[in-house]
Coordinates of C-alpha atoms in Angstrom, one line a residue:
X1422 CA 65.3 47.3 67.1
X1423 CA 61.7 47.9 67.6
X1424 CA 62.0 50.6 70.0
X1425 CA 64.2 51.9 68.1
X1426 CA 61.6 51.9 65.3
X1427 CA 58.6 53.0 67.2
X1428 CA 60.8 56.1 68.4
X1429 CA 61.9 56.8 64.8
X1430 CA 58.3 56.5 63.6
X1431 CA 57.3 58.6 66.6
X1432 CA 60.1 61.5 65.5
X1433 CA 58.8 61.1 62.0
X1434 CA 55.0 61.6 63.6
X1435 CA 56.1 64.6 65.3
X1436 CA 58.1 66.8 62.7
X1437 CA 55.1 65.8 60.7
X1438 CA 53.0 67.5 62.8
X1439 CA 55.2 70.2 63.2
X1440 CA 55.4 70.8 59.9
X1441 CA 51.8 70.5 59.1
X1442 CA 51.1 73.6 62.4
X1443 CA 54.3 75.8 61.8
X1444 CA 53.1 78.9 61.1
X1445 CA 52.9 80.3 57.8
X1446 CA 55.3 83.6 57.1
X1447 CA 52.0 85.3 56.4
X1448 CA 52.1 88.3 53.4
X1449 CA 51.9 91.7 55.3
X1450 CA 48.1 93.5 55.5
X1451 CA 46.4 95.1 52.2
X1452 CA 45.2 98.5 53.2
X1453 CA 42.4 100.2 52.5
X1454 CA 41.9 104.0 53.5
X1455 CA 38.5 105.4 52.7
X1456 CA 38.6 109.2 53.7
X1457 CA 35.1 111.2 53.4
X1458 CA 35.4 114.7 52.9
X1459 CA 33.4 117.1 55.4
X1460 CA 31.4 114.1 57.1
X1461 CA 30.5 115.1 60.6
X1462 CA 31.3 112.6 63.6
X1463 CA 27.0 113.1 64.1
X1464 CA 26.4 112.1 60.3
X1465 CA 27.6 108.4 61.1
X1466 CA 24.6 106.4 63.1
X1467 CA 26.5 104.0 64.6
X1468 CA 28.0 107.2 66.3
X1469 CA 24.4 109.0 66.4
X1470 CA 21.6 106.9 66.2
X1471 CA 19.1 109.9 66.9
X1472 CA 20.6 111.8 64.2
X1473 CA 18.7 111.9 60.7
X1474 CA 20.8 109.9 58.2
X1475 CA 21.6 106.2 57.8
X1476 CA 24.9 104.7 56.9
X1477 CA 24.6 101.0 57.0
X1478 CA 27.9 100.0 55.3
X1479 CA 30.2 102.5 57.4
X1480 CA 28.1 100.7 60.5
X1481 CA 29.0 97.4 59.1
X1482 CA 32.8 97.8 59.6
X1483 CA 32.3 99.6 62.8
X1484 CA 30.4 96.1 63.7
X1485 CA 33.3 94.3 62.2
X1486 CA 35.9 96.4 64.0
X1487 CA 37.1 99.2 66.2
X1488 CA 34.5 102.2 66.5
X1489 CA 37.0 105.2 68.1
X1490 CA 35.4 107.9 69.8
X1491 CA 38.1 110.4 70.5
X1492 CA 39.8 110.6 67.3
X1493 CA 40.8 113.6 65.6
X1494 CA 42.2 115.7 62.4
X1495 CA 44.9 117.2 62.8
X1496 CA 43.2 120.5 61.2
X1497 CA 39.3 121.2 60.8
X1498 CA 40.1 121.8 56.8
X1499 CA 41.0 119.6 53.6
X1500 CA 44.6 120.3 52.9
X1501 CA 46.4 120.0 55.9
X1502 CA 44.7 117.3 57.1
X1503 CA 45.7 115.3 53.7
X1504 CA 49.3 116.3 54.5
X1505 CA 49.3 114.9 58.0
X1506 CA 47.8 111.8 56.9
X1507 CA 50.6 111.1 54.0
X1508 CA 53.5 112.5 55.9
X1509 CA 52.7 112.2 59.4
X1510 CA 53.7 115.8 60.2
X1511 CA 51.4 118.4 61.8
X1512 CA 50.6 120.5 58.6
X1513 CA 51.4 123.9 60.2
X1514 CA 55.5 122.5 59.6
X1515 CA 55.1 122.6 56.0
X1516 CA 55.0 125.4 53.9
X1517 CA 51.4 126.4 54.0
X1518 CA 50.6 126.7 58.0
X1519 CA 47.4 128.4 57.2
X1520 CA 44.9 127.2 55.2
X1521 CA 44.3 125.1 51.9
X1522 CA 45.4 125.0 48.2
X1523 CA 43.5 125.2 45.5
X1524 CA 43.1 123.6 41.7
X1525 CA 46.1 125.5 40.4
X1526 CA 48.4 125.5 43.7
X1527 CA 51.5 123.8 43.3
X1528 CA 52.7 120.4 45.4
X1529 CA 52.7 121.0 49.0
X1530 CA 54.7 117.6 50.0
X1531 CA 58.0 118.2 49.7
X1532 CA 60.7 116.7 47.8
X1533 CA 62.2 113.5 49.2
X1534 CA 59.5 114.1 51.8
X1535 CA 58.9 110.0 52.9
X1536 CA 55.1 109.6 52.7
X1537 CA 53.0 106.5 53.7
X1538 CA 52.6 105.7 50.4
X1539 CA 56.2 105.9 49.6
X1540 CA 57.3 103.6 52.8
X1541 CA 54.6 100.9 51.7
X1542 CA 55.9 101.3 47.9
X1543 CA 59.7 100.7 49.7
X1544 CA 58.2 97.5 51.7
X1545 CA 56.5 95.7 48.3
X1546 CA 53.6 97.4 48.4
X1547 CA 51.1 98.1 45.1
X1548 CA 50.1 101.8 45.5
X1549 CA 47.0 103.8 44.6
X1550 CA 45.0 106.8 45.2
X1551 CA 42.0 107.3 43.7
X1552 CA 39.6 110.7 44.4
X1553 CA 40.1 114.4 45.8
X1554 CA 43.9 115.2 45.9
X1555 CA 43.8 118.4 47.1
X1556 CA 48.0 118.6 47.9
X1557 CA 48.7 120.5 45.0
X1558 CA 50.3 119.4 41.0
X1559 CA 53.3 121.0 39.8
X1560 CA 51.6 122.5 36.6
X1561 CA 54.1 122.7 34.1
X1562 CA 54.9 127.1 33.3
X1563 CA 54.1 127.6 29.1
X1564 CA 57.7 128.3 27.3
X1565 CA 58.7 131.9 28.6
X1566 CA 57.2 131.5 32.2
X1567 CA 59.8 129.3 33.5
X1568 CA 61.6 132.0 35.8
X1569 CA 58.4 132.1 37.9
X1570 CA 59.7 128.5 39.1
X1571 CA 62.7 130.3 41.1
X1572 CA 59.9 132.3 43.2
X1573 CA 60.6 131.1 46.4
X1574 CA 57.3 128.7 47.3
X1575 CA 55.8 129.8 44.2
X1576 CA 52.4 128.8 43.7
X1577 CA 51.6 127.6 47.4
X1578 CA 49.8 130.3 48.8
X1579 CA 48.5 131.5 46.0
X1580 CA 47.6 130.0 42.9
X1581 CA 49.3 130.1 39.7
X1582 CA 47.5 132.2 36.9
X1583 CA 45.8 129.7 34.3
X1584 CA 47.0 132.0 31.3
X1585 CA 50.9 130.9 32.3
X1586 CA 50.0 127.1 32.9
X1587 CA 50.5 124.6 29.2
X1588 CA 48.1 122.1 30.6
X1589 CA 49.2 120.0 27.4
X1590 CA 52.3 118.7 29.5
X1591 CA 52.3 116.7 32.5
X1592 CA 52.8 118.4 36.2
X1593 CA 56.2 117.3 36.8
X1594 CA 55.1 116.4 40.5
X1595 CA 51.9 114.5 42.4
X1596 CA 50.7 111.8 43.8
X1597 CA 53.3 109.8 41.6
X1598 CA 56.0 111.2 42.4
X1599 CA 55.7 111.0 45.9
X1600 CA 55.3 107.1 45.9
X1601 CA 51.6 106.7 44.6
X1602 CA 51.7 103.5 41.8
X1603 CA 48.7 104.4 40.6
X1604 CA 46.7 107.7 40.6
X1605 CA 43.4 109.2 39.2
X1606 CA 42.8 112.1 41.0
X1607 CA 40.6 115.3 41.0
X1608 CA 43.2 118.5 41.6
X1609 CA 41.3 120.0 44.5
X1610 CA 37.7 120.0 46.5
X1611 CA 35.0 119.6 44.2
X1612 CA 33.8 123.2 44.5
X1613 CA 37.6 124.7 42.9
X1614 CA 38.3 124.7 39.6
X1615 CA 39.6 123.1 37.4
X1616 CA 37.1 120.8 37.2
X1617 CA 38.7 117.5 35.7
X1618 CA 40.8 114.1 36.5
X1619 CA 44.2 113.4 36.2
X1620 CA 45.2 109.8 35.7
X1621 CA 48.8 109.3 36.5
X1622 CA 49.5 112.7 36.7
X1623 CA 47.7 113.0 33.1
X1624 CA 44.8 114.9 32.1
X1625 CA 42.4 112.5 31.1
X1626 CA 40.5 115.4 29.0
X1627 CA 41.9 119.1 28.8
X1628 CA 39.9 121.6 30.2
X1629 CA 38.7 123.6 27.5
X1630 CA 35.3 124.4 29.2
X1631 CA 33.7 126.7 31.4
X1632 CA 31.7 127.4 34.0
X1633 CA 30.0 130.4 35.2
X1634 CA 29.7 128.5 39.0
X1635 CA 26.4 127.3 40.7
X1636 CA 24.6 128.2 43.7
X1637 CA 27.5 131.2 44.3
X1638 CA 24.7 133.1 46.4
X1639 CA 24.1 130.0 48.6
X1640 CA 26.8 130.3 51.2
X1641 CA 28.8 127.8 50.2
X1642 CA 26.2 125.0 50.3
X1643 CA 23.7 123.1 48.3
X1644 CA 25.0 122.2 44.7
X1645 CA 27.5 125.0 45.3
X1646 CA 30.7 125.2 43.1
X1647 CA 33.1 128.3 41.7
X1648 CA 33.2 129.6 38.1
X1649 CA 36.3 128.3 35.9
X1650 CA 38.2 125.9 33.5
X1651 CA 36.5 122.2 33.3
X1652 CA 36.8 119.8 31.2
X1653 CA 34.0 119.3 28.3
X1654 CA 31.9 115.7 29.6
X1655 CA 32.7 116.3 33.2
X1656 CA 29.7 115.9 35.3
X1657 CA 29.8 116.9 38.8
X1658 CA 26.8 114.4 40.0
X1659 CA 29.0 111.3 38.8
X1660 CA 32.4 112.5 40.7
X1661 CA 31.5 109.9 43.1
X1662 CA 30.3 107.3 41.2
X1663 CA 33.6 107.4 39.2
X1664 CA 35.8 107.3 42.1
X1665 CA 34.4 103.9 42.7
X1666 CA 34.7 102.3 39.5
X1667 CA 38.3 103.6 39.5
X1668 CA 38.8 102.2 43.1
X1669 CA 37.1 99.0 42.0
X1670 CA 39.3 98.9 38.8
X1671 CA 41.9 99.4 41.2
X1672 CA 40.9 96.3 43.7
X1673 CA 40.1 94.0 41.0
X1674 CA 43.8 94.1 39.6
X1675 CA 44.9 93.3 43.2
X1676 CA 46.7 89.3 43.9
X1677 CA 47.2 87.7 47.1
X1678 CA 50.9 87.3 46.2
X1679 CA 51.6 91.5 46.6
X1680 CA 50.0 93.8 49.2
X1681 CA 48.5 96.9 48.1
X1682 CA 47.4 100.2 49.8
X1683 CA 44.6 102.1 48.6
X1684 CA 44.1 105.4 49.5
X1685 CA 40.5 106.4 48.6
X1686 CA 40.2 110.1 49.2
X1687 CA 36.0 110.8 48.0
X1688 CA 35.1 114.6 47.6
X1689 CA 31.8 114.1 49.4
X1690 CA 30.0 115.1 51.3
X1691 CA 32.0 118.1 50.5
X1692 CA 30.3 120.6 48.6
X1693 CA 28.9 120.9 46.1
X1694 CA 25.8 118.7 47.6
X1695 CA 24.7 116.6 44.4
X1696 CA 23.1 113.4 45.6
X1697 CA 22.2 111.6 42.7
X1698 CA 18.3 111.2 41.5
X1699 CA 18.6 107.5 43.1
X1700 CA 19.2 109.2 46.4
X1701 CA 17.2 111.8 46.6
X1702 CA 15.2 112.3 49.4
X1703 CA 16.3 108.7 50.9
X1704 CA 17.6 110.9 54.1
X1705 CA 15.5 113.3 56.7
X1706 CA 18.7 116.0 56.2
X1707 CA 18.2 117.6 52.9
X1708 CA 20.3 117.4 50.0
X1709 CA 23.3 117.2 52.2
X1710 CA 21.8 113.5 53.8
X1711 CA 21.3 112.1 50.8
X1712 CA 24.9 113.0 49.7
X1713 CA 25.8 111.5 52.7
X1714 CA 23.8 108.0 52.4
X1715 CA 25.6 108.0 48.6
X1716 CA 29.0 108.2 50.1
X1717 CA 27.8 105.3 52.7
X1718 CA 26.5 103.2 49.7
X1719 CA 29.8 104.3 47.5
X1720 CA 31.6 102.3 50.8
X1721 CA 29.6 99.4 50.8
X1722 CA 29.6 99.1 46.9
X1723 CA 34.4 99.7 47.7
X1724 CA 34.0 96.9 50.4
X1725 CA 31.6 94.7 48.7
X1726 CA 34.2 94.6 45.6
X1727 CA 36.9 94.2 48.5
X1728 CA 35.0 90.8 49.8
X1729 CA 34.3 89.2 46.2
X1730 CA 38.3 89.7 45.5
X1731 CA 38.9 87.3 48.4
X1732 CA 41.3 90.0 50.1
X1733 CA 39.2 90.9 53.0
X1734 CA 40.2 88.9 55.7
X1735 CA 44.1 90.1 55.2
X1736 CA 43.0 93.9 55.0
X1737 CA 42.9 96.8 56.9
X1738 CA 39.9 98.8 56.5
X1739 CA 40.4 102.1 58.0
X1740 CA 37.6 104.6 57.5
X1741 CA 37.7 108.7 58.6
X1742 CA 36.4 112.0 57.8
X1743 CA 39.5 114.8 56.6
X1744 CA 37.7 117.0 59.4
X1745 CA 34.2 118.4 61.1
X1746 CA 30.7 119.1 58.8
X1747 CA 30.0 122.4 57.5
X1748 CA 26.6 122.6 59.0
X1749 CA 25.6 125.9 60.2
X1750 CA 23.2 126.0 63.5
X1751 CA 20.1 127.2 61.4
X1752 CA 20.2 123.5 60.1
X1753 CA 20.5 121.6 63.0
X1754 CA 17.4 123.4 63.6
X1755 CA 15.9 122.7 60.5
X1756 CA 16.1 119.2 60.0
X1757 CA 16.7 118.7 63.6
X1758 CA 20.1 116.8 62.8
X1759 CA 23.7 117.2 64.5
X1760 CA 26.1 116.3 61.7
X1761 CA 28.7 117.4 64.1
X1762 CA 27.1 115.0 67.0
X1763 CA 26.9 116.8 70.3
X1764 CA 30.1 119.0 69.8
X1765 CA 30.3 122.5 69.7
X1766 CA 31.3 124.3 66.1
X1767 CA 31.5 123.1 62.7
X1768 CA 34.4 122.8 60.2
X1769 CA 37.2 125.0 60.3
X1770 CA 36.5 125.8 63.9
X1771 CA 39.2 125.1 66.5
X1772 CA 36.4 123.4 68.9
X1773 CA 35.6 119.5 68.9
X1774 CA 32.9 120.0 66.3
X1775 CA 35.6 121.1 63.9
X1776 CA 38.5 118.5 64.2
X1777 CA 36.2 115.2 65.9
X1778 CA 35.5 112.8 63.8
X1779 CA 34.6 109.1 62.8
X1780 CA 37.3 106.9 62.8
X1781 CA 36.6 103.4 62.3
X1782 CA 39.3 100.1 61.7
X1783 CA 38.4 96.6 60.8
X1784 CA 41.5 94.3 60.7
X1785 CA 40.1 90.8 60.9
X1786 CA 42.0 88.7 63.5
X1787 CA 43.6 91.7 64.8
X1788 CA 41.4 93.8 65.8
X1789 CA 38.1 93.2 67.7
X1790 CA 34.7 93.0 65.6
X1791 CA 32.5 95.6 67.9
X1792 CA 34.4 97.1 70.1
X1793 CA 34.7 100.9 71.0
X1794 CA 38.2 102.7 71.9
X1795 CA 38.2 106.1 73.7
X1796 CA 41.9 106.1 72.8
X1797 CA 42.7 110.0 72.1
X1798 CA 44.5 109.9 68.4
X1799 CA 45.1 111.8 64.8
X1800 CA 45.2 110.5 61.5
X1801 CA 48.8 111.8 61.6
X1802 CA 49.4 108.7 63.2
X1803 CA 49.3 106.3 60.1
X1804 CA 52.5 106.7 59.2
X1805 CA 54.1 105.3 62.8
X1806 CA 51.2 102.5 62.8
X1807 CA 52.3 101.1 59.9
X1808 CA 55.9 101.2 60.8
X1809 CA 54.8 99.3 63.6
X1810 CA 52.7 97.0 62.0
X1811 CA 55.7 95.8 59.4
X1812 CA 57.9 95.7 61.7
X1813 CA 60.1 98.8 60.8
X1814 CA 62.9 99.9 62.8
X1815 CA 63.9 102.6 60.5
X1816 CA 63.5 106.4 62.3
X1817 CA 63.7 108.2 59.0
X1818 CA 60.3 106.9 58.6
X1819 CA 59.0 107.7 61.9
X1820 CA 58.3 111.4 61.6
X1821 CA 57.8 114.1 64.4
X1822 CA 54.3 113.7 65.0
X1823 CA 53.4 110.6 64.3
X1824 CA 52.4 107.3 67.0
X1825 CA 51.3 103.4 66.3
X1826 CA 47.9 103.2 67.2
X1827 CA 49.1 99.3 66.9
X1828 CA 48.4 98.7 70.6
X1829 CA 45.1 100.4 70.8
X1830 CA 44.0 98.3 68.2
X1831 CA 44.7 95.2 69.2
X1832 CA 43.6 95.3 72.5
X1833 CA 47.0 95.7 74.6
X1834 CA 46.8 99.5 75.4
X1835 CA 43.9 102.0 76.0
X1836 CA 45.9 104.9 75.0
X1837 CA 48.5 105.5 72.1
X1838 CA 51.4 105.2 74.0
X1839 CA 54.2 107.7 74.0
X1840 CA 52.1 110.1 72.2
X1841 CA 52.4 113.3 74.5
X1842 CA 49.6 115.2 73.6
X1843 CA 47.3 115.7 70.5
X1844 CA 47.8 119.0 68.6
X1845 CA 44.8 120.5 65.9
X1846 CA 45.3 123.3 64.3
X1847 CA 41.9 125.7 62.9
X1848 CA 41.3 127.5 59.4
X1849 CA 42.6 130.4 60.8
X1850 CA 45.5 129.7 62.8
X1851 CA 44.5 128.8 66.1
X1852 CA 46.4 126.4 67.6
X1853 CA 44.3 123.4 70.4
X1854 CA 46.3 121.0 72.1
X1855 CA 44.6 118.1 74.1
X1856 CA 46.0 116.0 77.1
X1857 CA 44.0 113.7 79.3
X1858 CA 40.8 115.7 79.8
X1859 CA 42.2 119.1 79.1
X1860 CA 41.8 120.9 76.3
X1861 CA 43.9 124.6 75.3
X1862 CA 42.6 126.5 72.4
X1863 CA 45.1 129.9 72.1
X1864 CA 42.6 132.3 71.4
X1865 CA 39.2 133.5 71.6
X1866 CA 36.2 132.5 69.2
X1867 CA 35.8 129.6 67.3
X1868 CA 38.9 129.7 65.3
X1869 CA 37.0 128.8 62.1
X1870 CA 33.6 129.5 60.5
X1871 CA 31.4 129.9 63.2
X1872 CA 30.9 133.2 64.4
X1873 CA 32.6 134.7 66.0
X1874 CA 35.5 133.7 65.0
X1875 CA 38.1 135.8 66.8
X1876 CA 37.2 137.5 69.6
X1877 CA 40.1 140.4 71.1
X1878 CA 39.8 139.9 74.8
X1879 CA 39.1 143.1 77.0
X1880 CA 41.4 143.8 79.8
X1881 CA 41.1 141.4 82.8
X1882 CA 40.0 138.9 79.9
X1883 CA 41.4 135.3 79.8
X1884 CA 43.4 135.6 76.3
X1885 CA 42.3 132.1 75.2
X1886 CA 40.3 128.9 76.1
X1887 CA 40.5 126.1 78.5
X1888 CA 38.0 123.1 79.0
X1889 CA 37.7 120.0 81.0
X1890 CA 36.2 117.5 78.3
X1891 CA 35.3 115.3 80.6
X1892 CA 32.9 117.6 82.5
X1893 CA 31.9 120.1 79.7
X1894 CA 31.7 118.2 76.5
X1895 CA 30.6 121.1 75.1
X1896 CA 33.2 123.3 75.5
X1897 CA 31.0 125.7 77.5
X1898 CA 33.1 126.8 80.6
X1899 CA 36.2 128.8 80.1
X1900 CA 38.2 127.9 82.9
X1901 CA 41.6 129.4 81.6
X1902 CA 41.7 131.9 84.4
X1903 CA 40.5 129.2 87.2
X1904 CA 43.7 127.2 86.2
X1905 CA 47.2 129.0 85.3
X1906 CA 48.8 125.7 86.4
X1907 CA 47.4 123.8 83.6
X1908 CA 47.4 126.6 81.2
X1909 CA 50.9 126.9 81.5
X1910 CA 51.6 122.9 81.2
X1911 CA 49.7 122.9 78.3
X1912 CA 51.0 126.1 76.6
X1913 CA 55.1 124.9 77.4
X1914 CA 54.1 121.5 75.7
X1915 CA 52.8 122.7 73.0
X1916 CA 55.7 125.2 72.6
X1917 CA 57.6 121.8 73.2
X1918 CA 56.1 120.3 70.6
X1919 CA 56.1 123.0 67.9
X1920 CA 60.0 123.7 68.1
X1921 CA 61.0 119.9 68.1
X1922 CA 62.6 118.2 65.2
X1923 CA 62.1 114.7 66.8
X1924 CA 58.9 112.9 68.2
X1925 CA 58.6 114.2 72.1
X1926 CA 57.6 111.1 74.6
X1927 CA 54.9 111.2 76.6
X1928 CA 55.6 112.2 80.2

């Protein structure tokens, strides 16, 4: 009897204990996505300590997490790099290939289109976006106007006349409508009227006002920004500084008993440059630094509310730039700073300095505080990552172009695997496709805004552009006639991938 009782007491001691260490079914990750607008991969320090800005918070998470060096927009401008990140399809599949919308264009997502926002909101998720929009609102046609709605892709590449909108009702679709909870949202890049918010689809003040523009002779920088509608009180210098109380607001409402995702989209350091008085002159890069140590201080004041809500340590952090800096050469010279870091070209273009950028994760307990990944990757690549990090075996919300970085990030591969190649696309049109080392840009010139931007090759020309990254960072030696092999591997998979309806493995 009293073995029998020590081996009861013993059983009793050991489904105590395994009780007491069974593994909790722990609540899925809170995400936060904090997307600058126009902040070069050289305007972070952590990524160029020589460089003339400082940007403590957005070093802090790179100190916390996974700094990637090789990461990449899938265009060098706003709008299809905003589509890519929501759908996870190359933008050049949707109906706007070339280019961006503006305030008055129409929604570019289309309808029943799953979006990241829209799987998370399936999976439990709370759902927000808070900042520059920039996909487009369906703008609801004044009484008389509605046969302009049958126009095939009507208001998409161009814009629809202001006289025919009744901004009095609600755009019929948005960030709401395509699985957003929450929204409060600008229309379009800060520079494009109209200039007001929209919460929940909702103009929080109509836009009676006006405005002749700013700075139009200034080549689209400084305080730059185009003449049209705005509302009465809006105030260009405290964009930023209400996209954080609303993200804060937004945080603050957050429980540990529902995970959220926050997409925070700022419009800085876009222009138009307008650092507040606070800021001014804290940087060694004009205007355009000081905007850019406000957006790193808008972060850390995001993150800092993140902490005190006692949701960090279950989040995902991610922070990235929508593409390249528009930074001309004349001021790297003058301030002797390389927003782009040491890449060749600038936004729009189709080289590195247009589609590089910072791309930073913190995931405590997942991923690595301080480590670096050369792991080549878009941000059309959230969509598959977080399928892969819920555990999602659905292929409906797997779309073409989209890979988990899951693997990367937590240490178990150095390359996203089964992603065959990574495909950018320039403000023009010009298609790049990197594999490995090599780089194919179809066509000559920069692709973008850097001049020139399309060069028509002579006879006995190469007809586009081919570089070995790994020996000319800066894109220096053609070497498209030197190698037809890899030309033609490069130019077949990218044919590969633009005809495919399906996600294309890695070979």
């Amino acid at each position: 009897m009293k073995t029998l009782a020590k081996l009861t007491c013993l059983a009793a001691v050991l489904l105590s204990l395994a009780l007491t260490t069974r593994p909790e079914n722990k609540q899925p990750p809170n995400i936060l996505y904090i997307l600058a607008d126009d902040l070069g991969y050289g305007d972070v320090s952590a990524y160029n300590p020589d460089g003339q800005v400082a940007t403590p918070n957005i070093d802090k998470l790179a100190a916390q997490g996974m700094r990637f060096t090789d990461a990449h927009s899938p265009s060098s401008v706003c709008t299809p790099t905003r589509y890519a990140i929501l759908t996870g399809r190359y933008p050049w599949r949707s109906r706007l290939p070339v280019g961006v919308l503006r305030g008055y264009s129409r929604t570019l997502i289309e309808n029943d289109r799953p979006t990241v926002a829209s799987y998370l909101k399936q999976n439990g998720y709370q759902t927000g976006v808070v900042g520059k929009w920039h996909l487009g609102l369906d703008w609801v046609p004044k009484k008389g106007n509605e046969q302009l709605l049958s126009t095939a892709n009507y208001g998409i590449k161009t814009e629809m006349d202001t006289a025919v909108i009744d901004f009095l009702q609600k755009p019929t679709q948005g960030p709401n409508t395509v699985g957003f909870d929450y929204s409060y949202i600008l229309p379009a890049s800060l520079d494009m009227p109209p200039y007001c918010y929209l919460e929940n689809q909702k103009l929080t003040e109509q836009p009676t006002g006006y405005t002749k523009g700013n700075k139009l002779e200034s080549g689209y920088t400084g305080p730059f920004w185009r003449e049209g509608k705005m509302s009465p009180s809006f105030d260009f210098h405290e964009v930023l500084p209400t996209f954080v109380q609303k993200a804060n607001a937004f945080l603050k409402r957050q429980t540990a008993s529902k995970p959220f995702f926050l997409y925070l989209p700022f419009a800085a350091p876009h222009t138009p440059w307008v650092p507040k008085k606070e800021y001014s002159g804290k940087s060694k890069a004009g205007e355009y630094g000081d905007f850019v140590q406000q957006v790193d201080a808008a972060v850390g004041e995001v993150f800092r509310t993140l902490e005190a809500s006692g949701l960090a340590e279950n989040t995902i952090v991610i922070f990235a730039s929508d593409n390249g800096p528009y930074w001309r050469e004349n001021f790297v010279k003058q301030f002797n700073h390389k927003a782009a870091g040491e890449f060749r070209g600038m936004k729009g273009d189709a080289f590195e300095g247009g589609h590089r950028i910072p791309f930073i994760v913190r995931w405590p307990g997942n991923v690595k505080a301080g480590s670096v990944s050369a792991a080549t990757t878009t941000l059309a690549n959230l969509m598959a990552t977080c399928t892969d990090i819920l555990g999602s075996t659905d292929t409906k919300s797997t779309p073409e172009d989209s890979y988990s970085i899951l693997p990367v990030l937590q240490g178990k591969a150095k390359q996203v695997p089964n992603q065959p190649a990574v495909v950018h696309s320039s403000s023009i049109g010009f298609y790049a496709i990197r594999k490995g080392d090599w780089k194919l840009i179809e066509g000559l010139g920069s692709g973008g805004f850097t001049e020139p931007k399309e060069i028509k090759p002579k006879p006995g020309e190469p007809v586009g552009q081919l570089y070995n990254l790994a020996k000319d960072q800066l894109e220096t030696t053609n070497l498209y006639q030197q190698n037809p092999e890899k030309v033609k591997e490069l130019t077949d998979l990218l044919t590969a991938i633009k005809q495919s309806k399906t996600r294309l493995a890695s070979h």
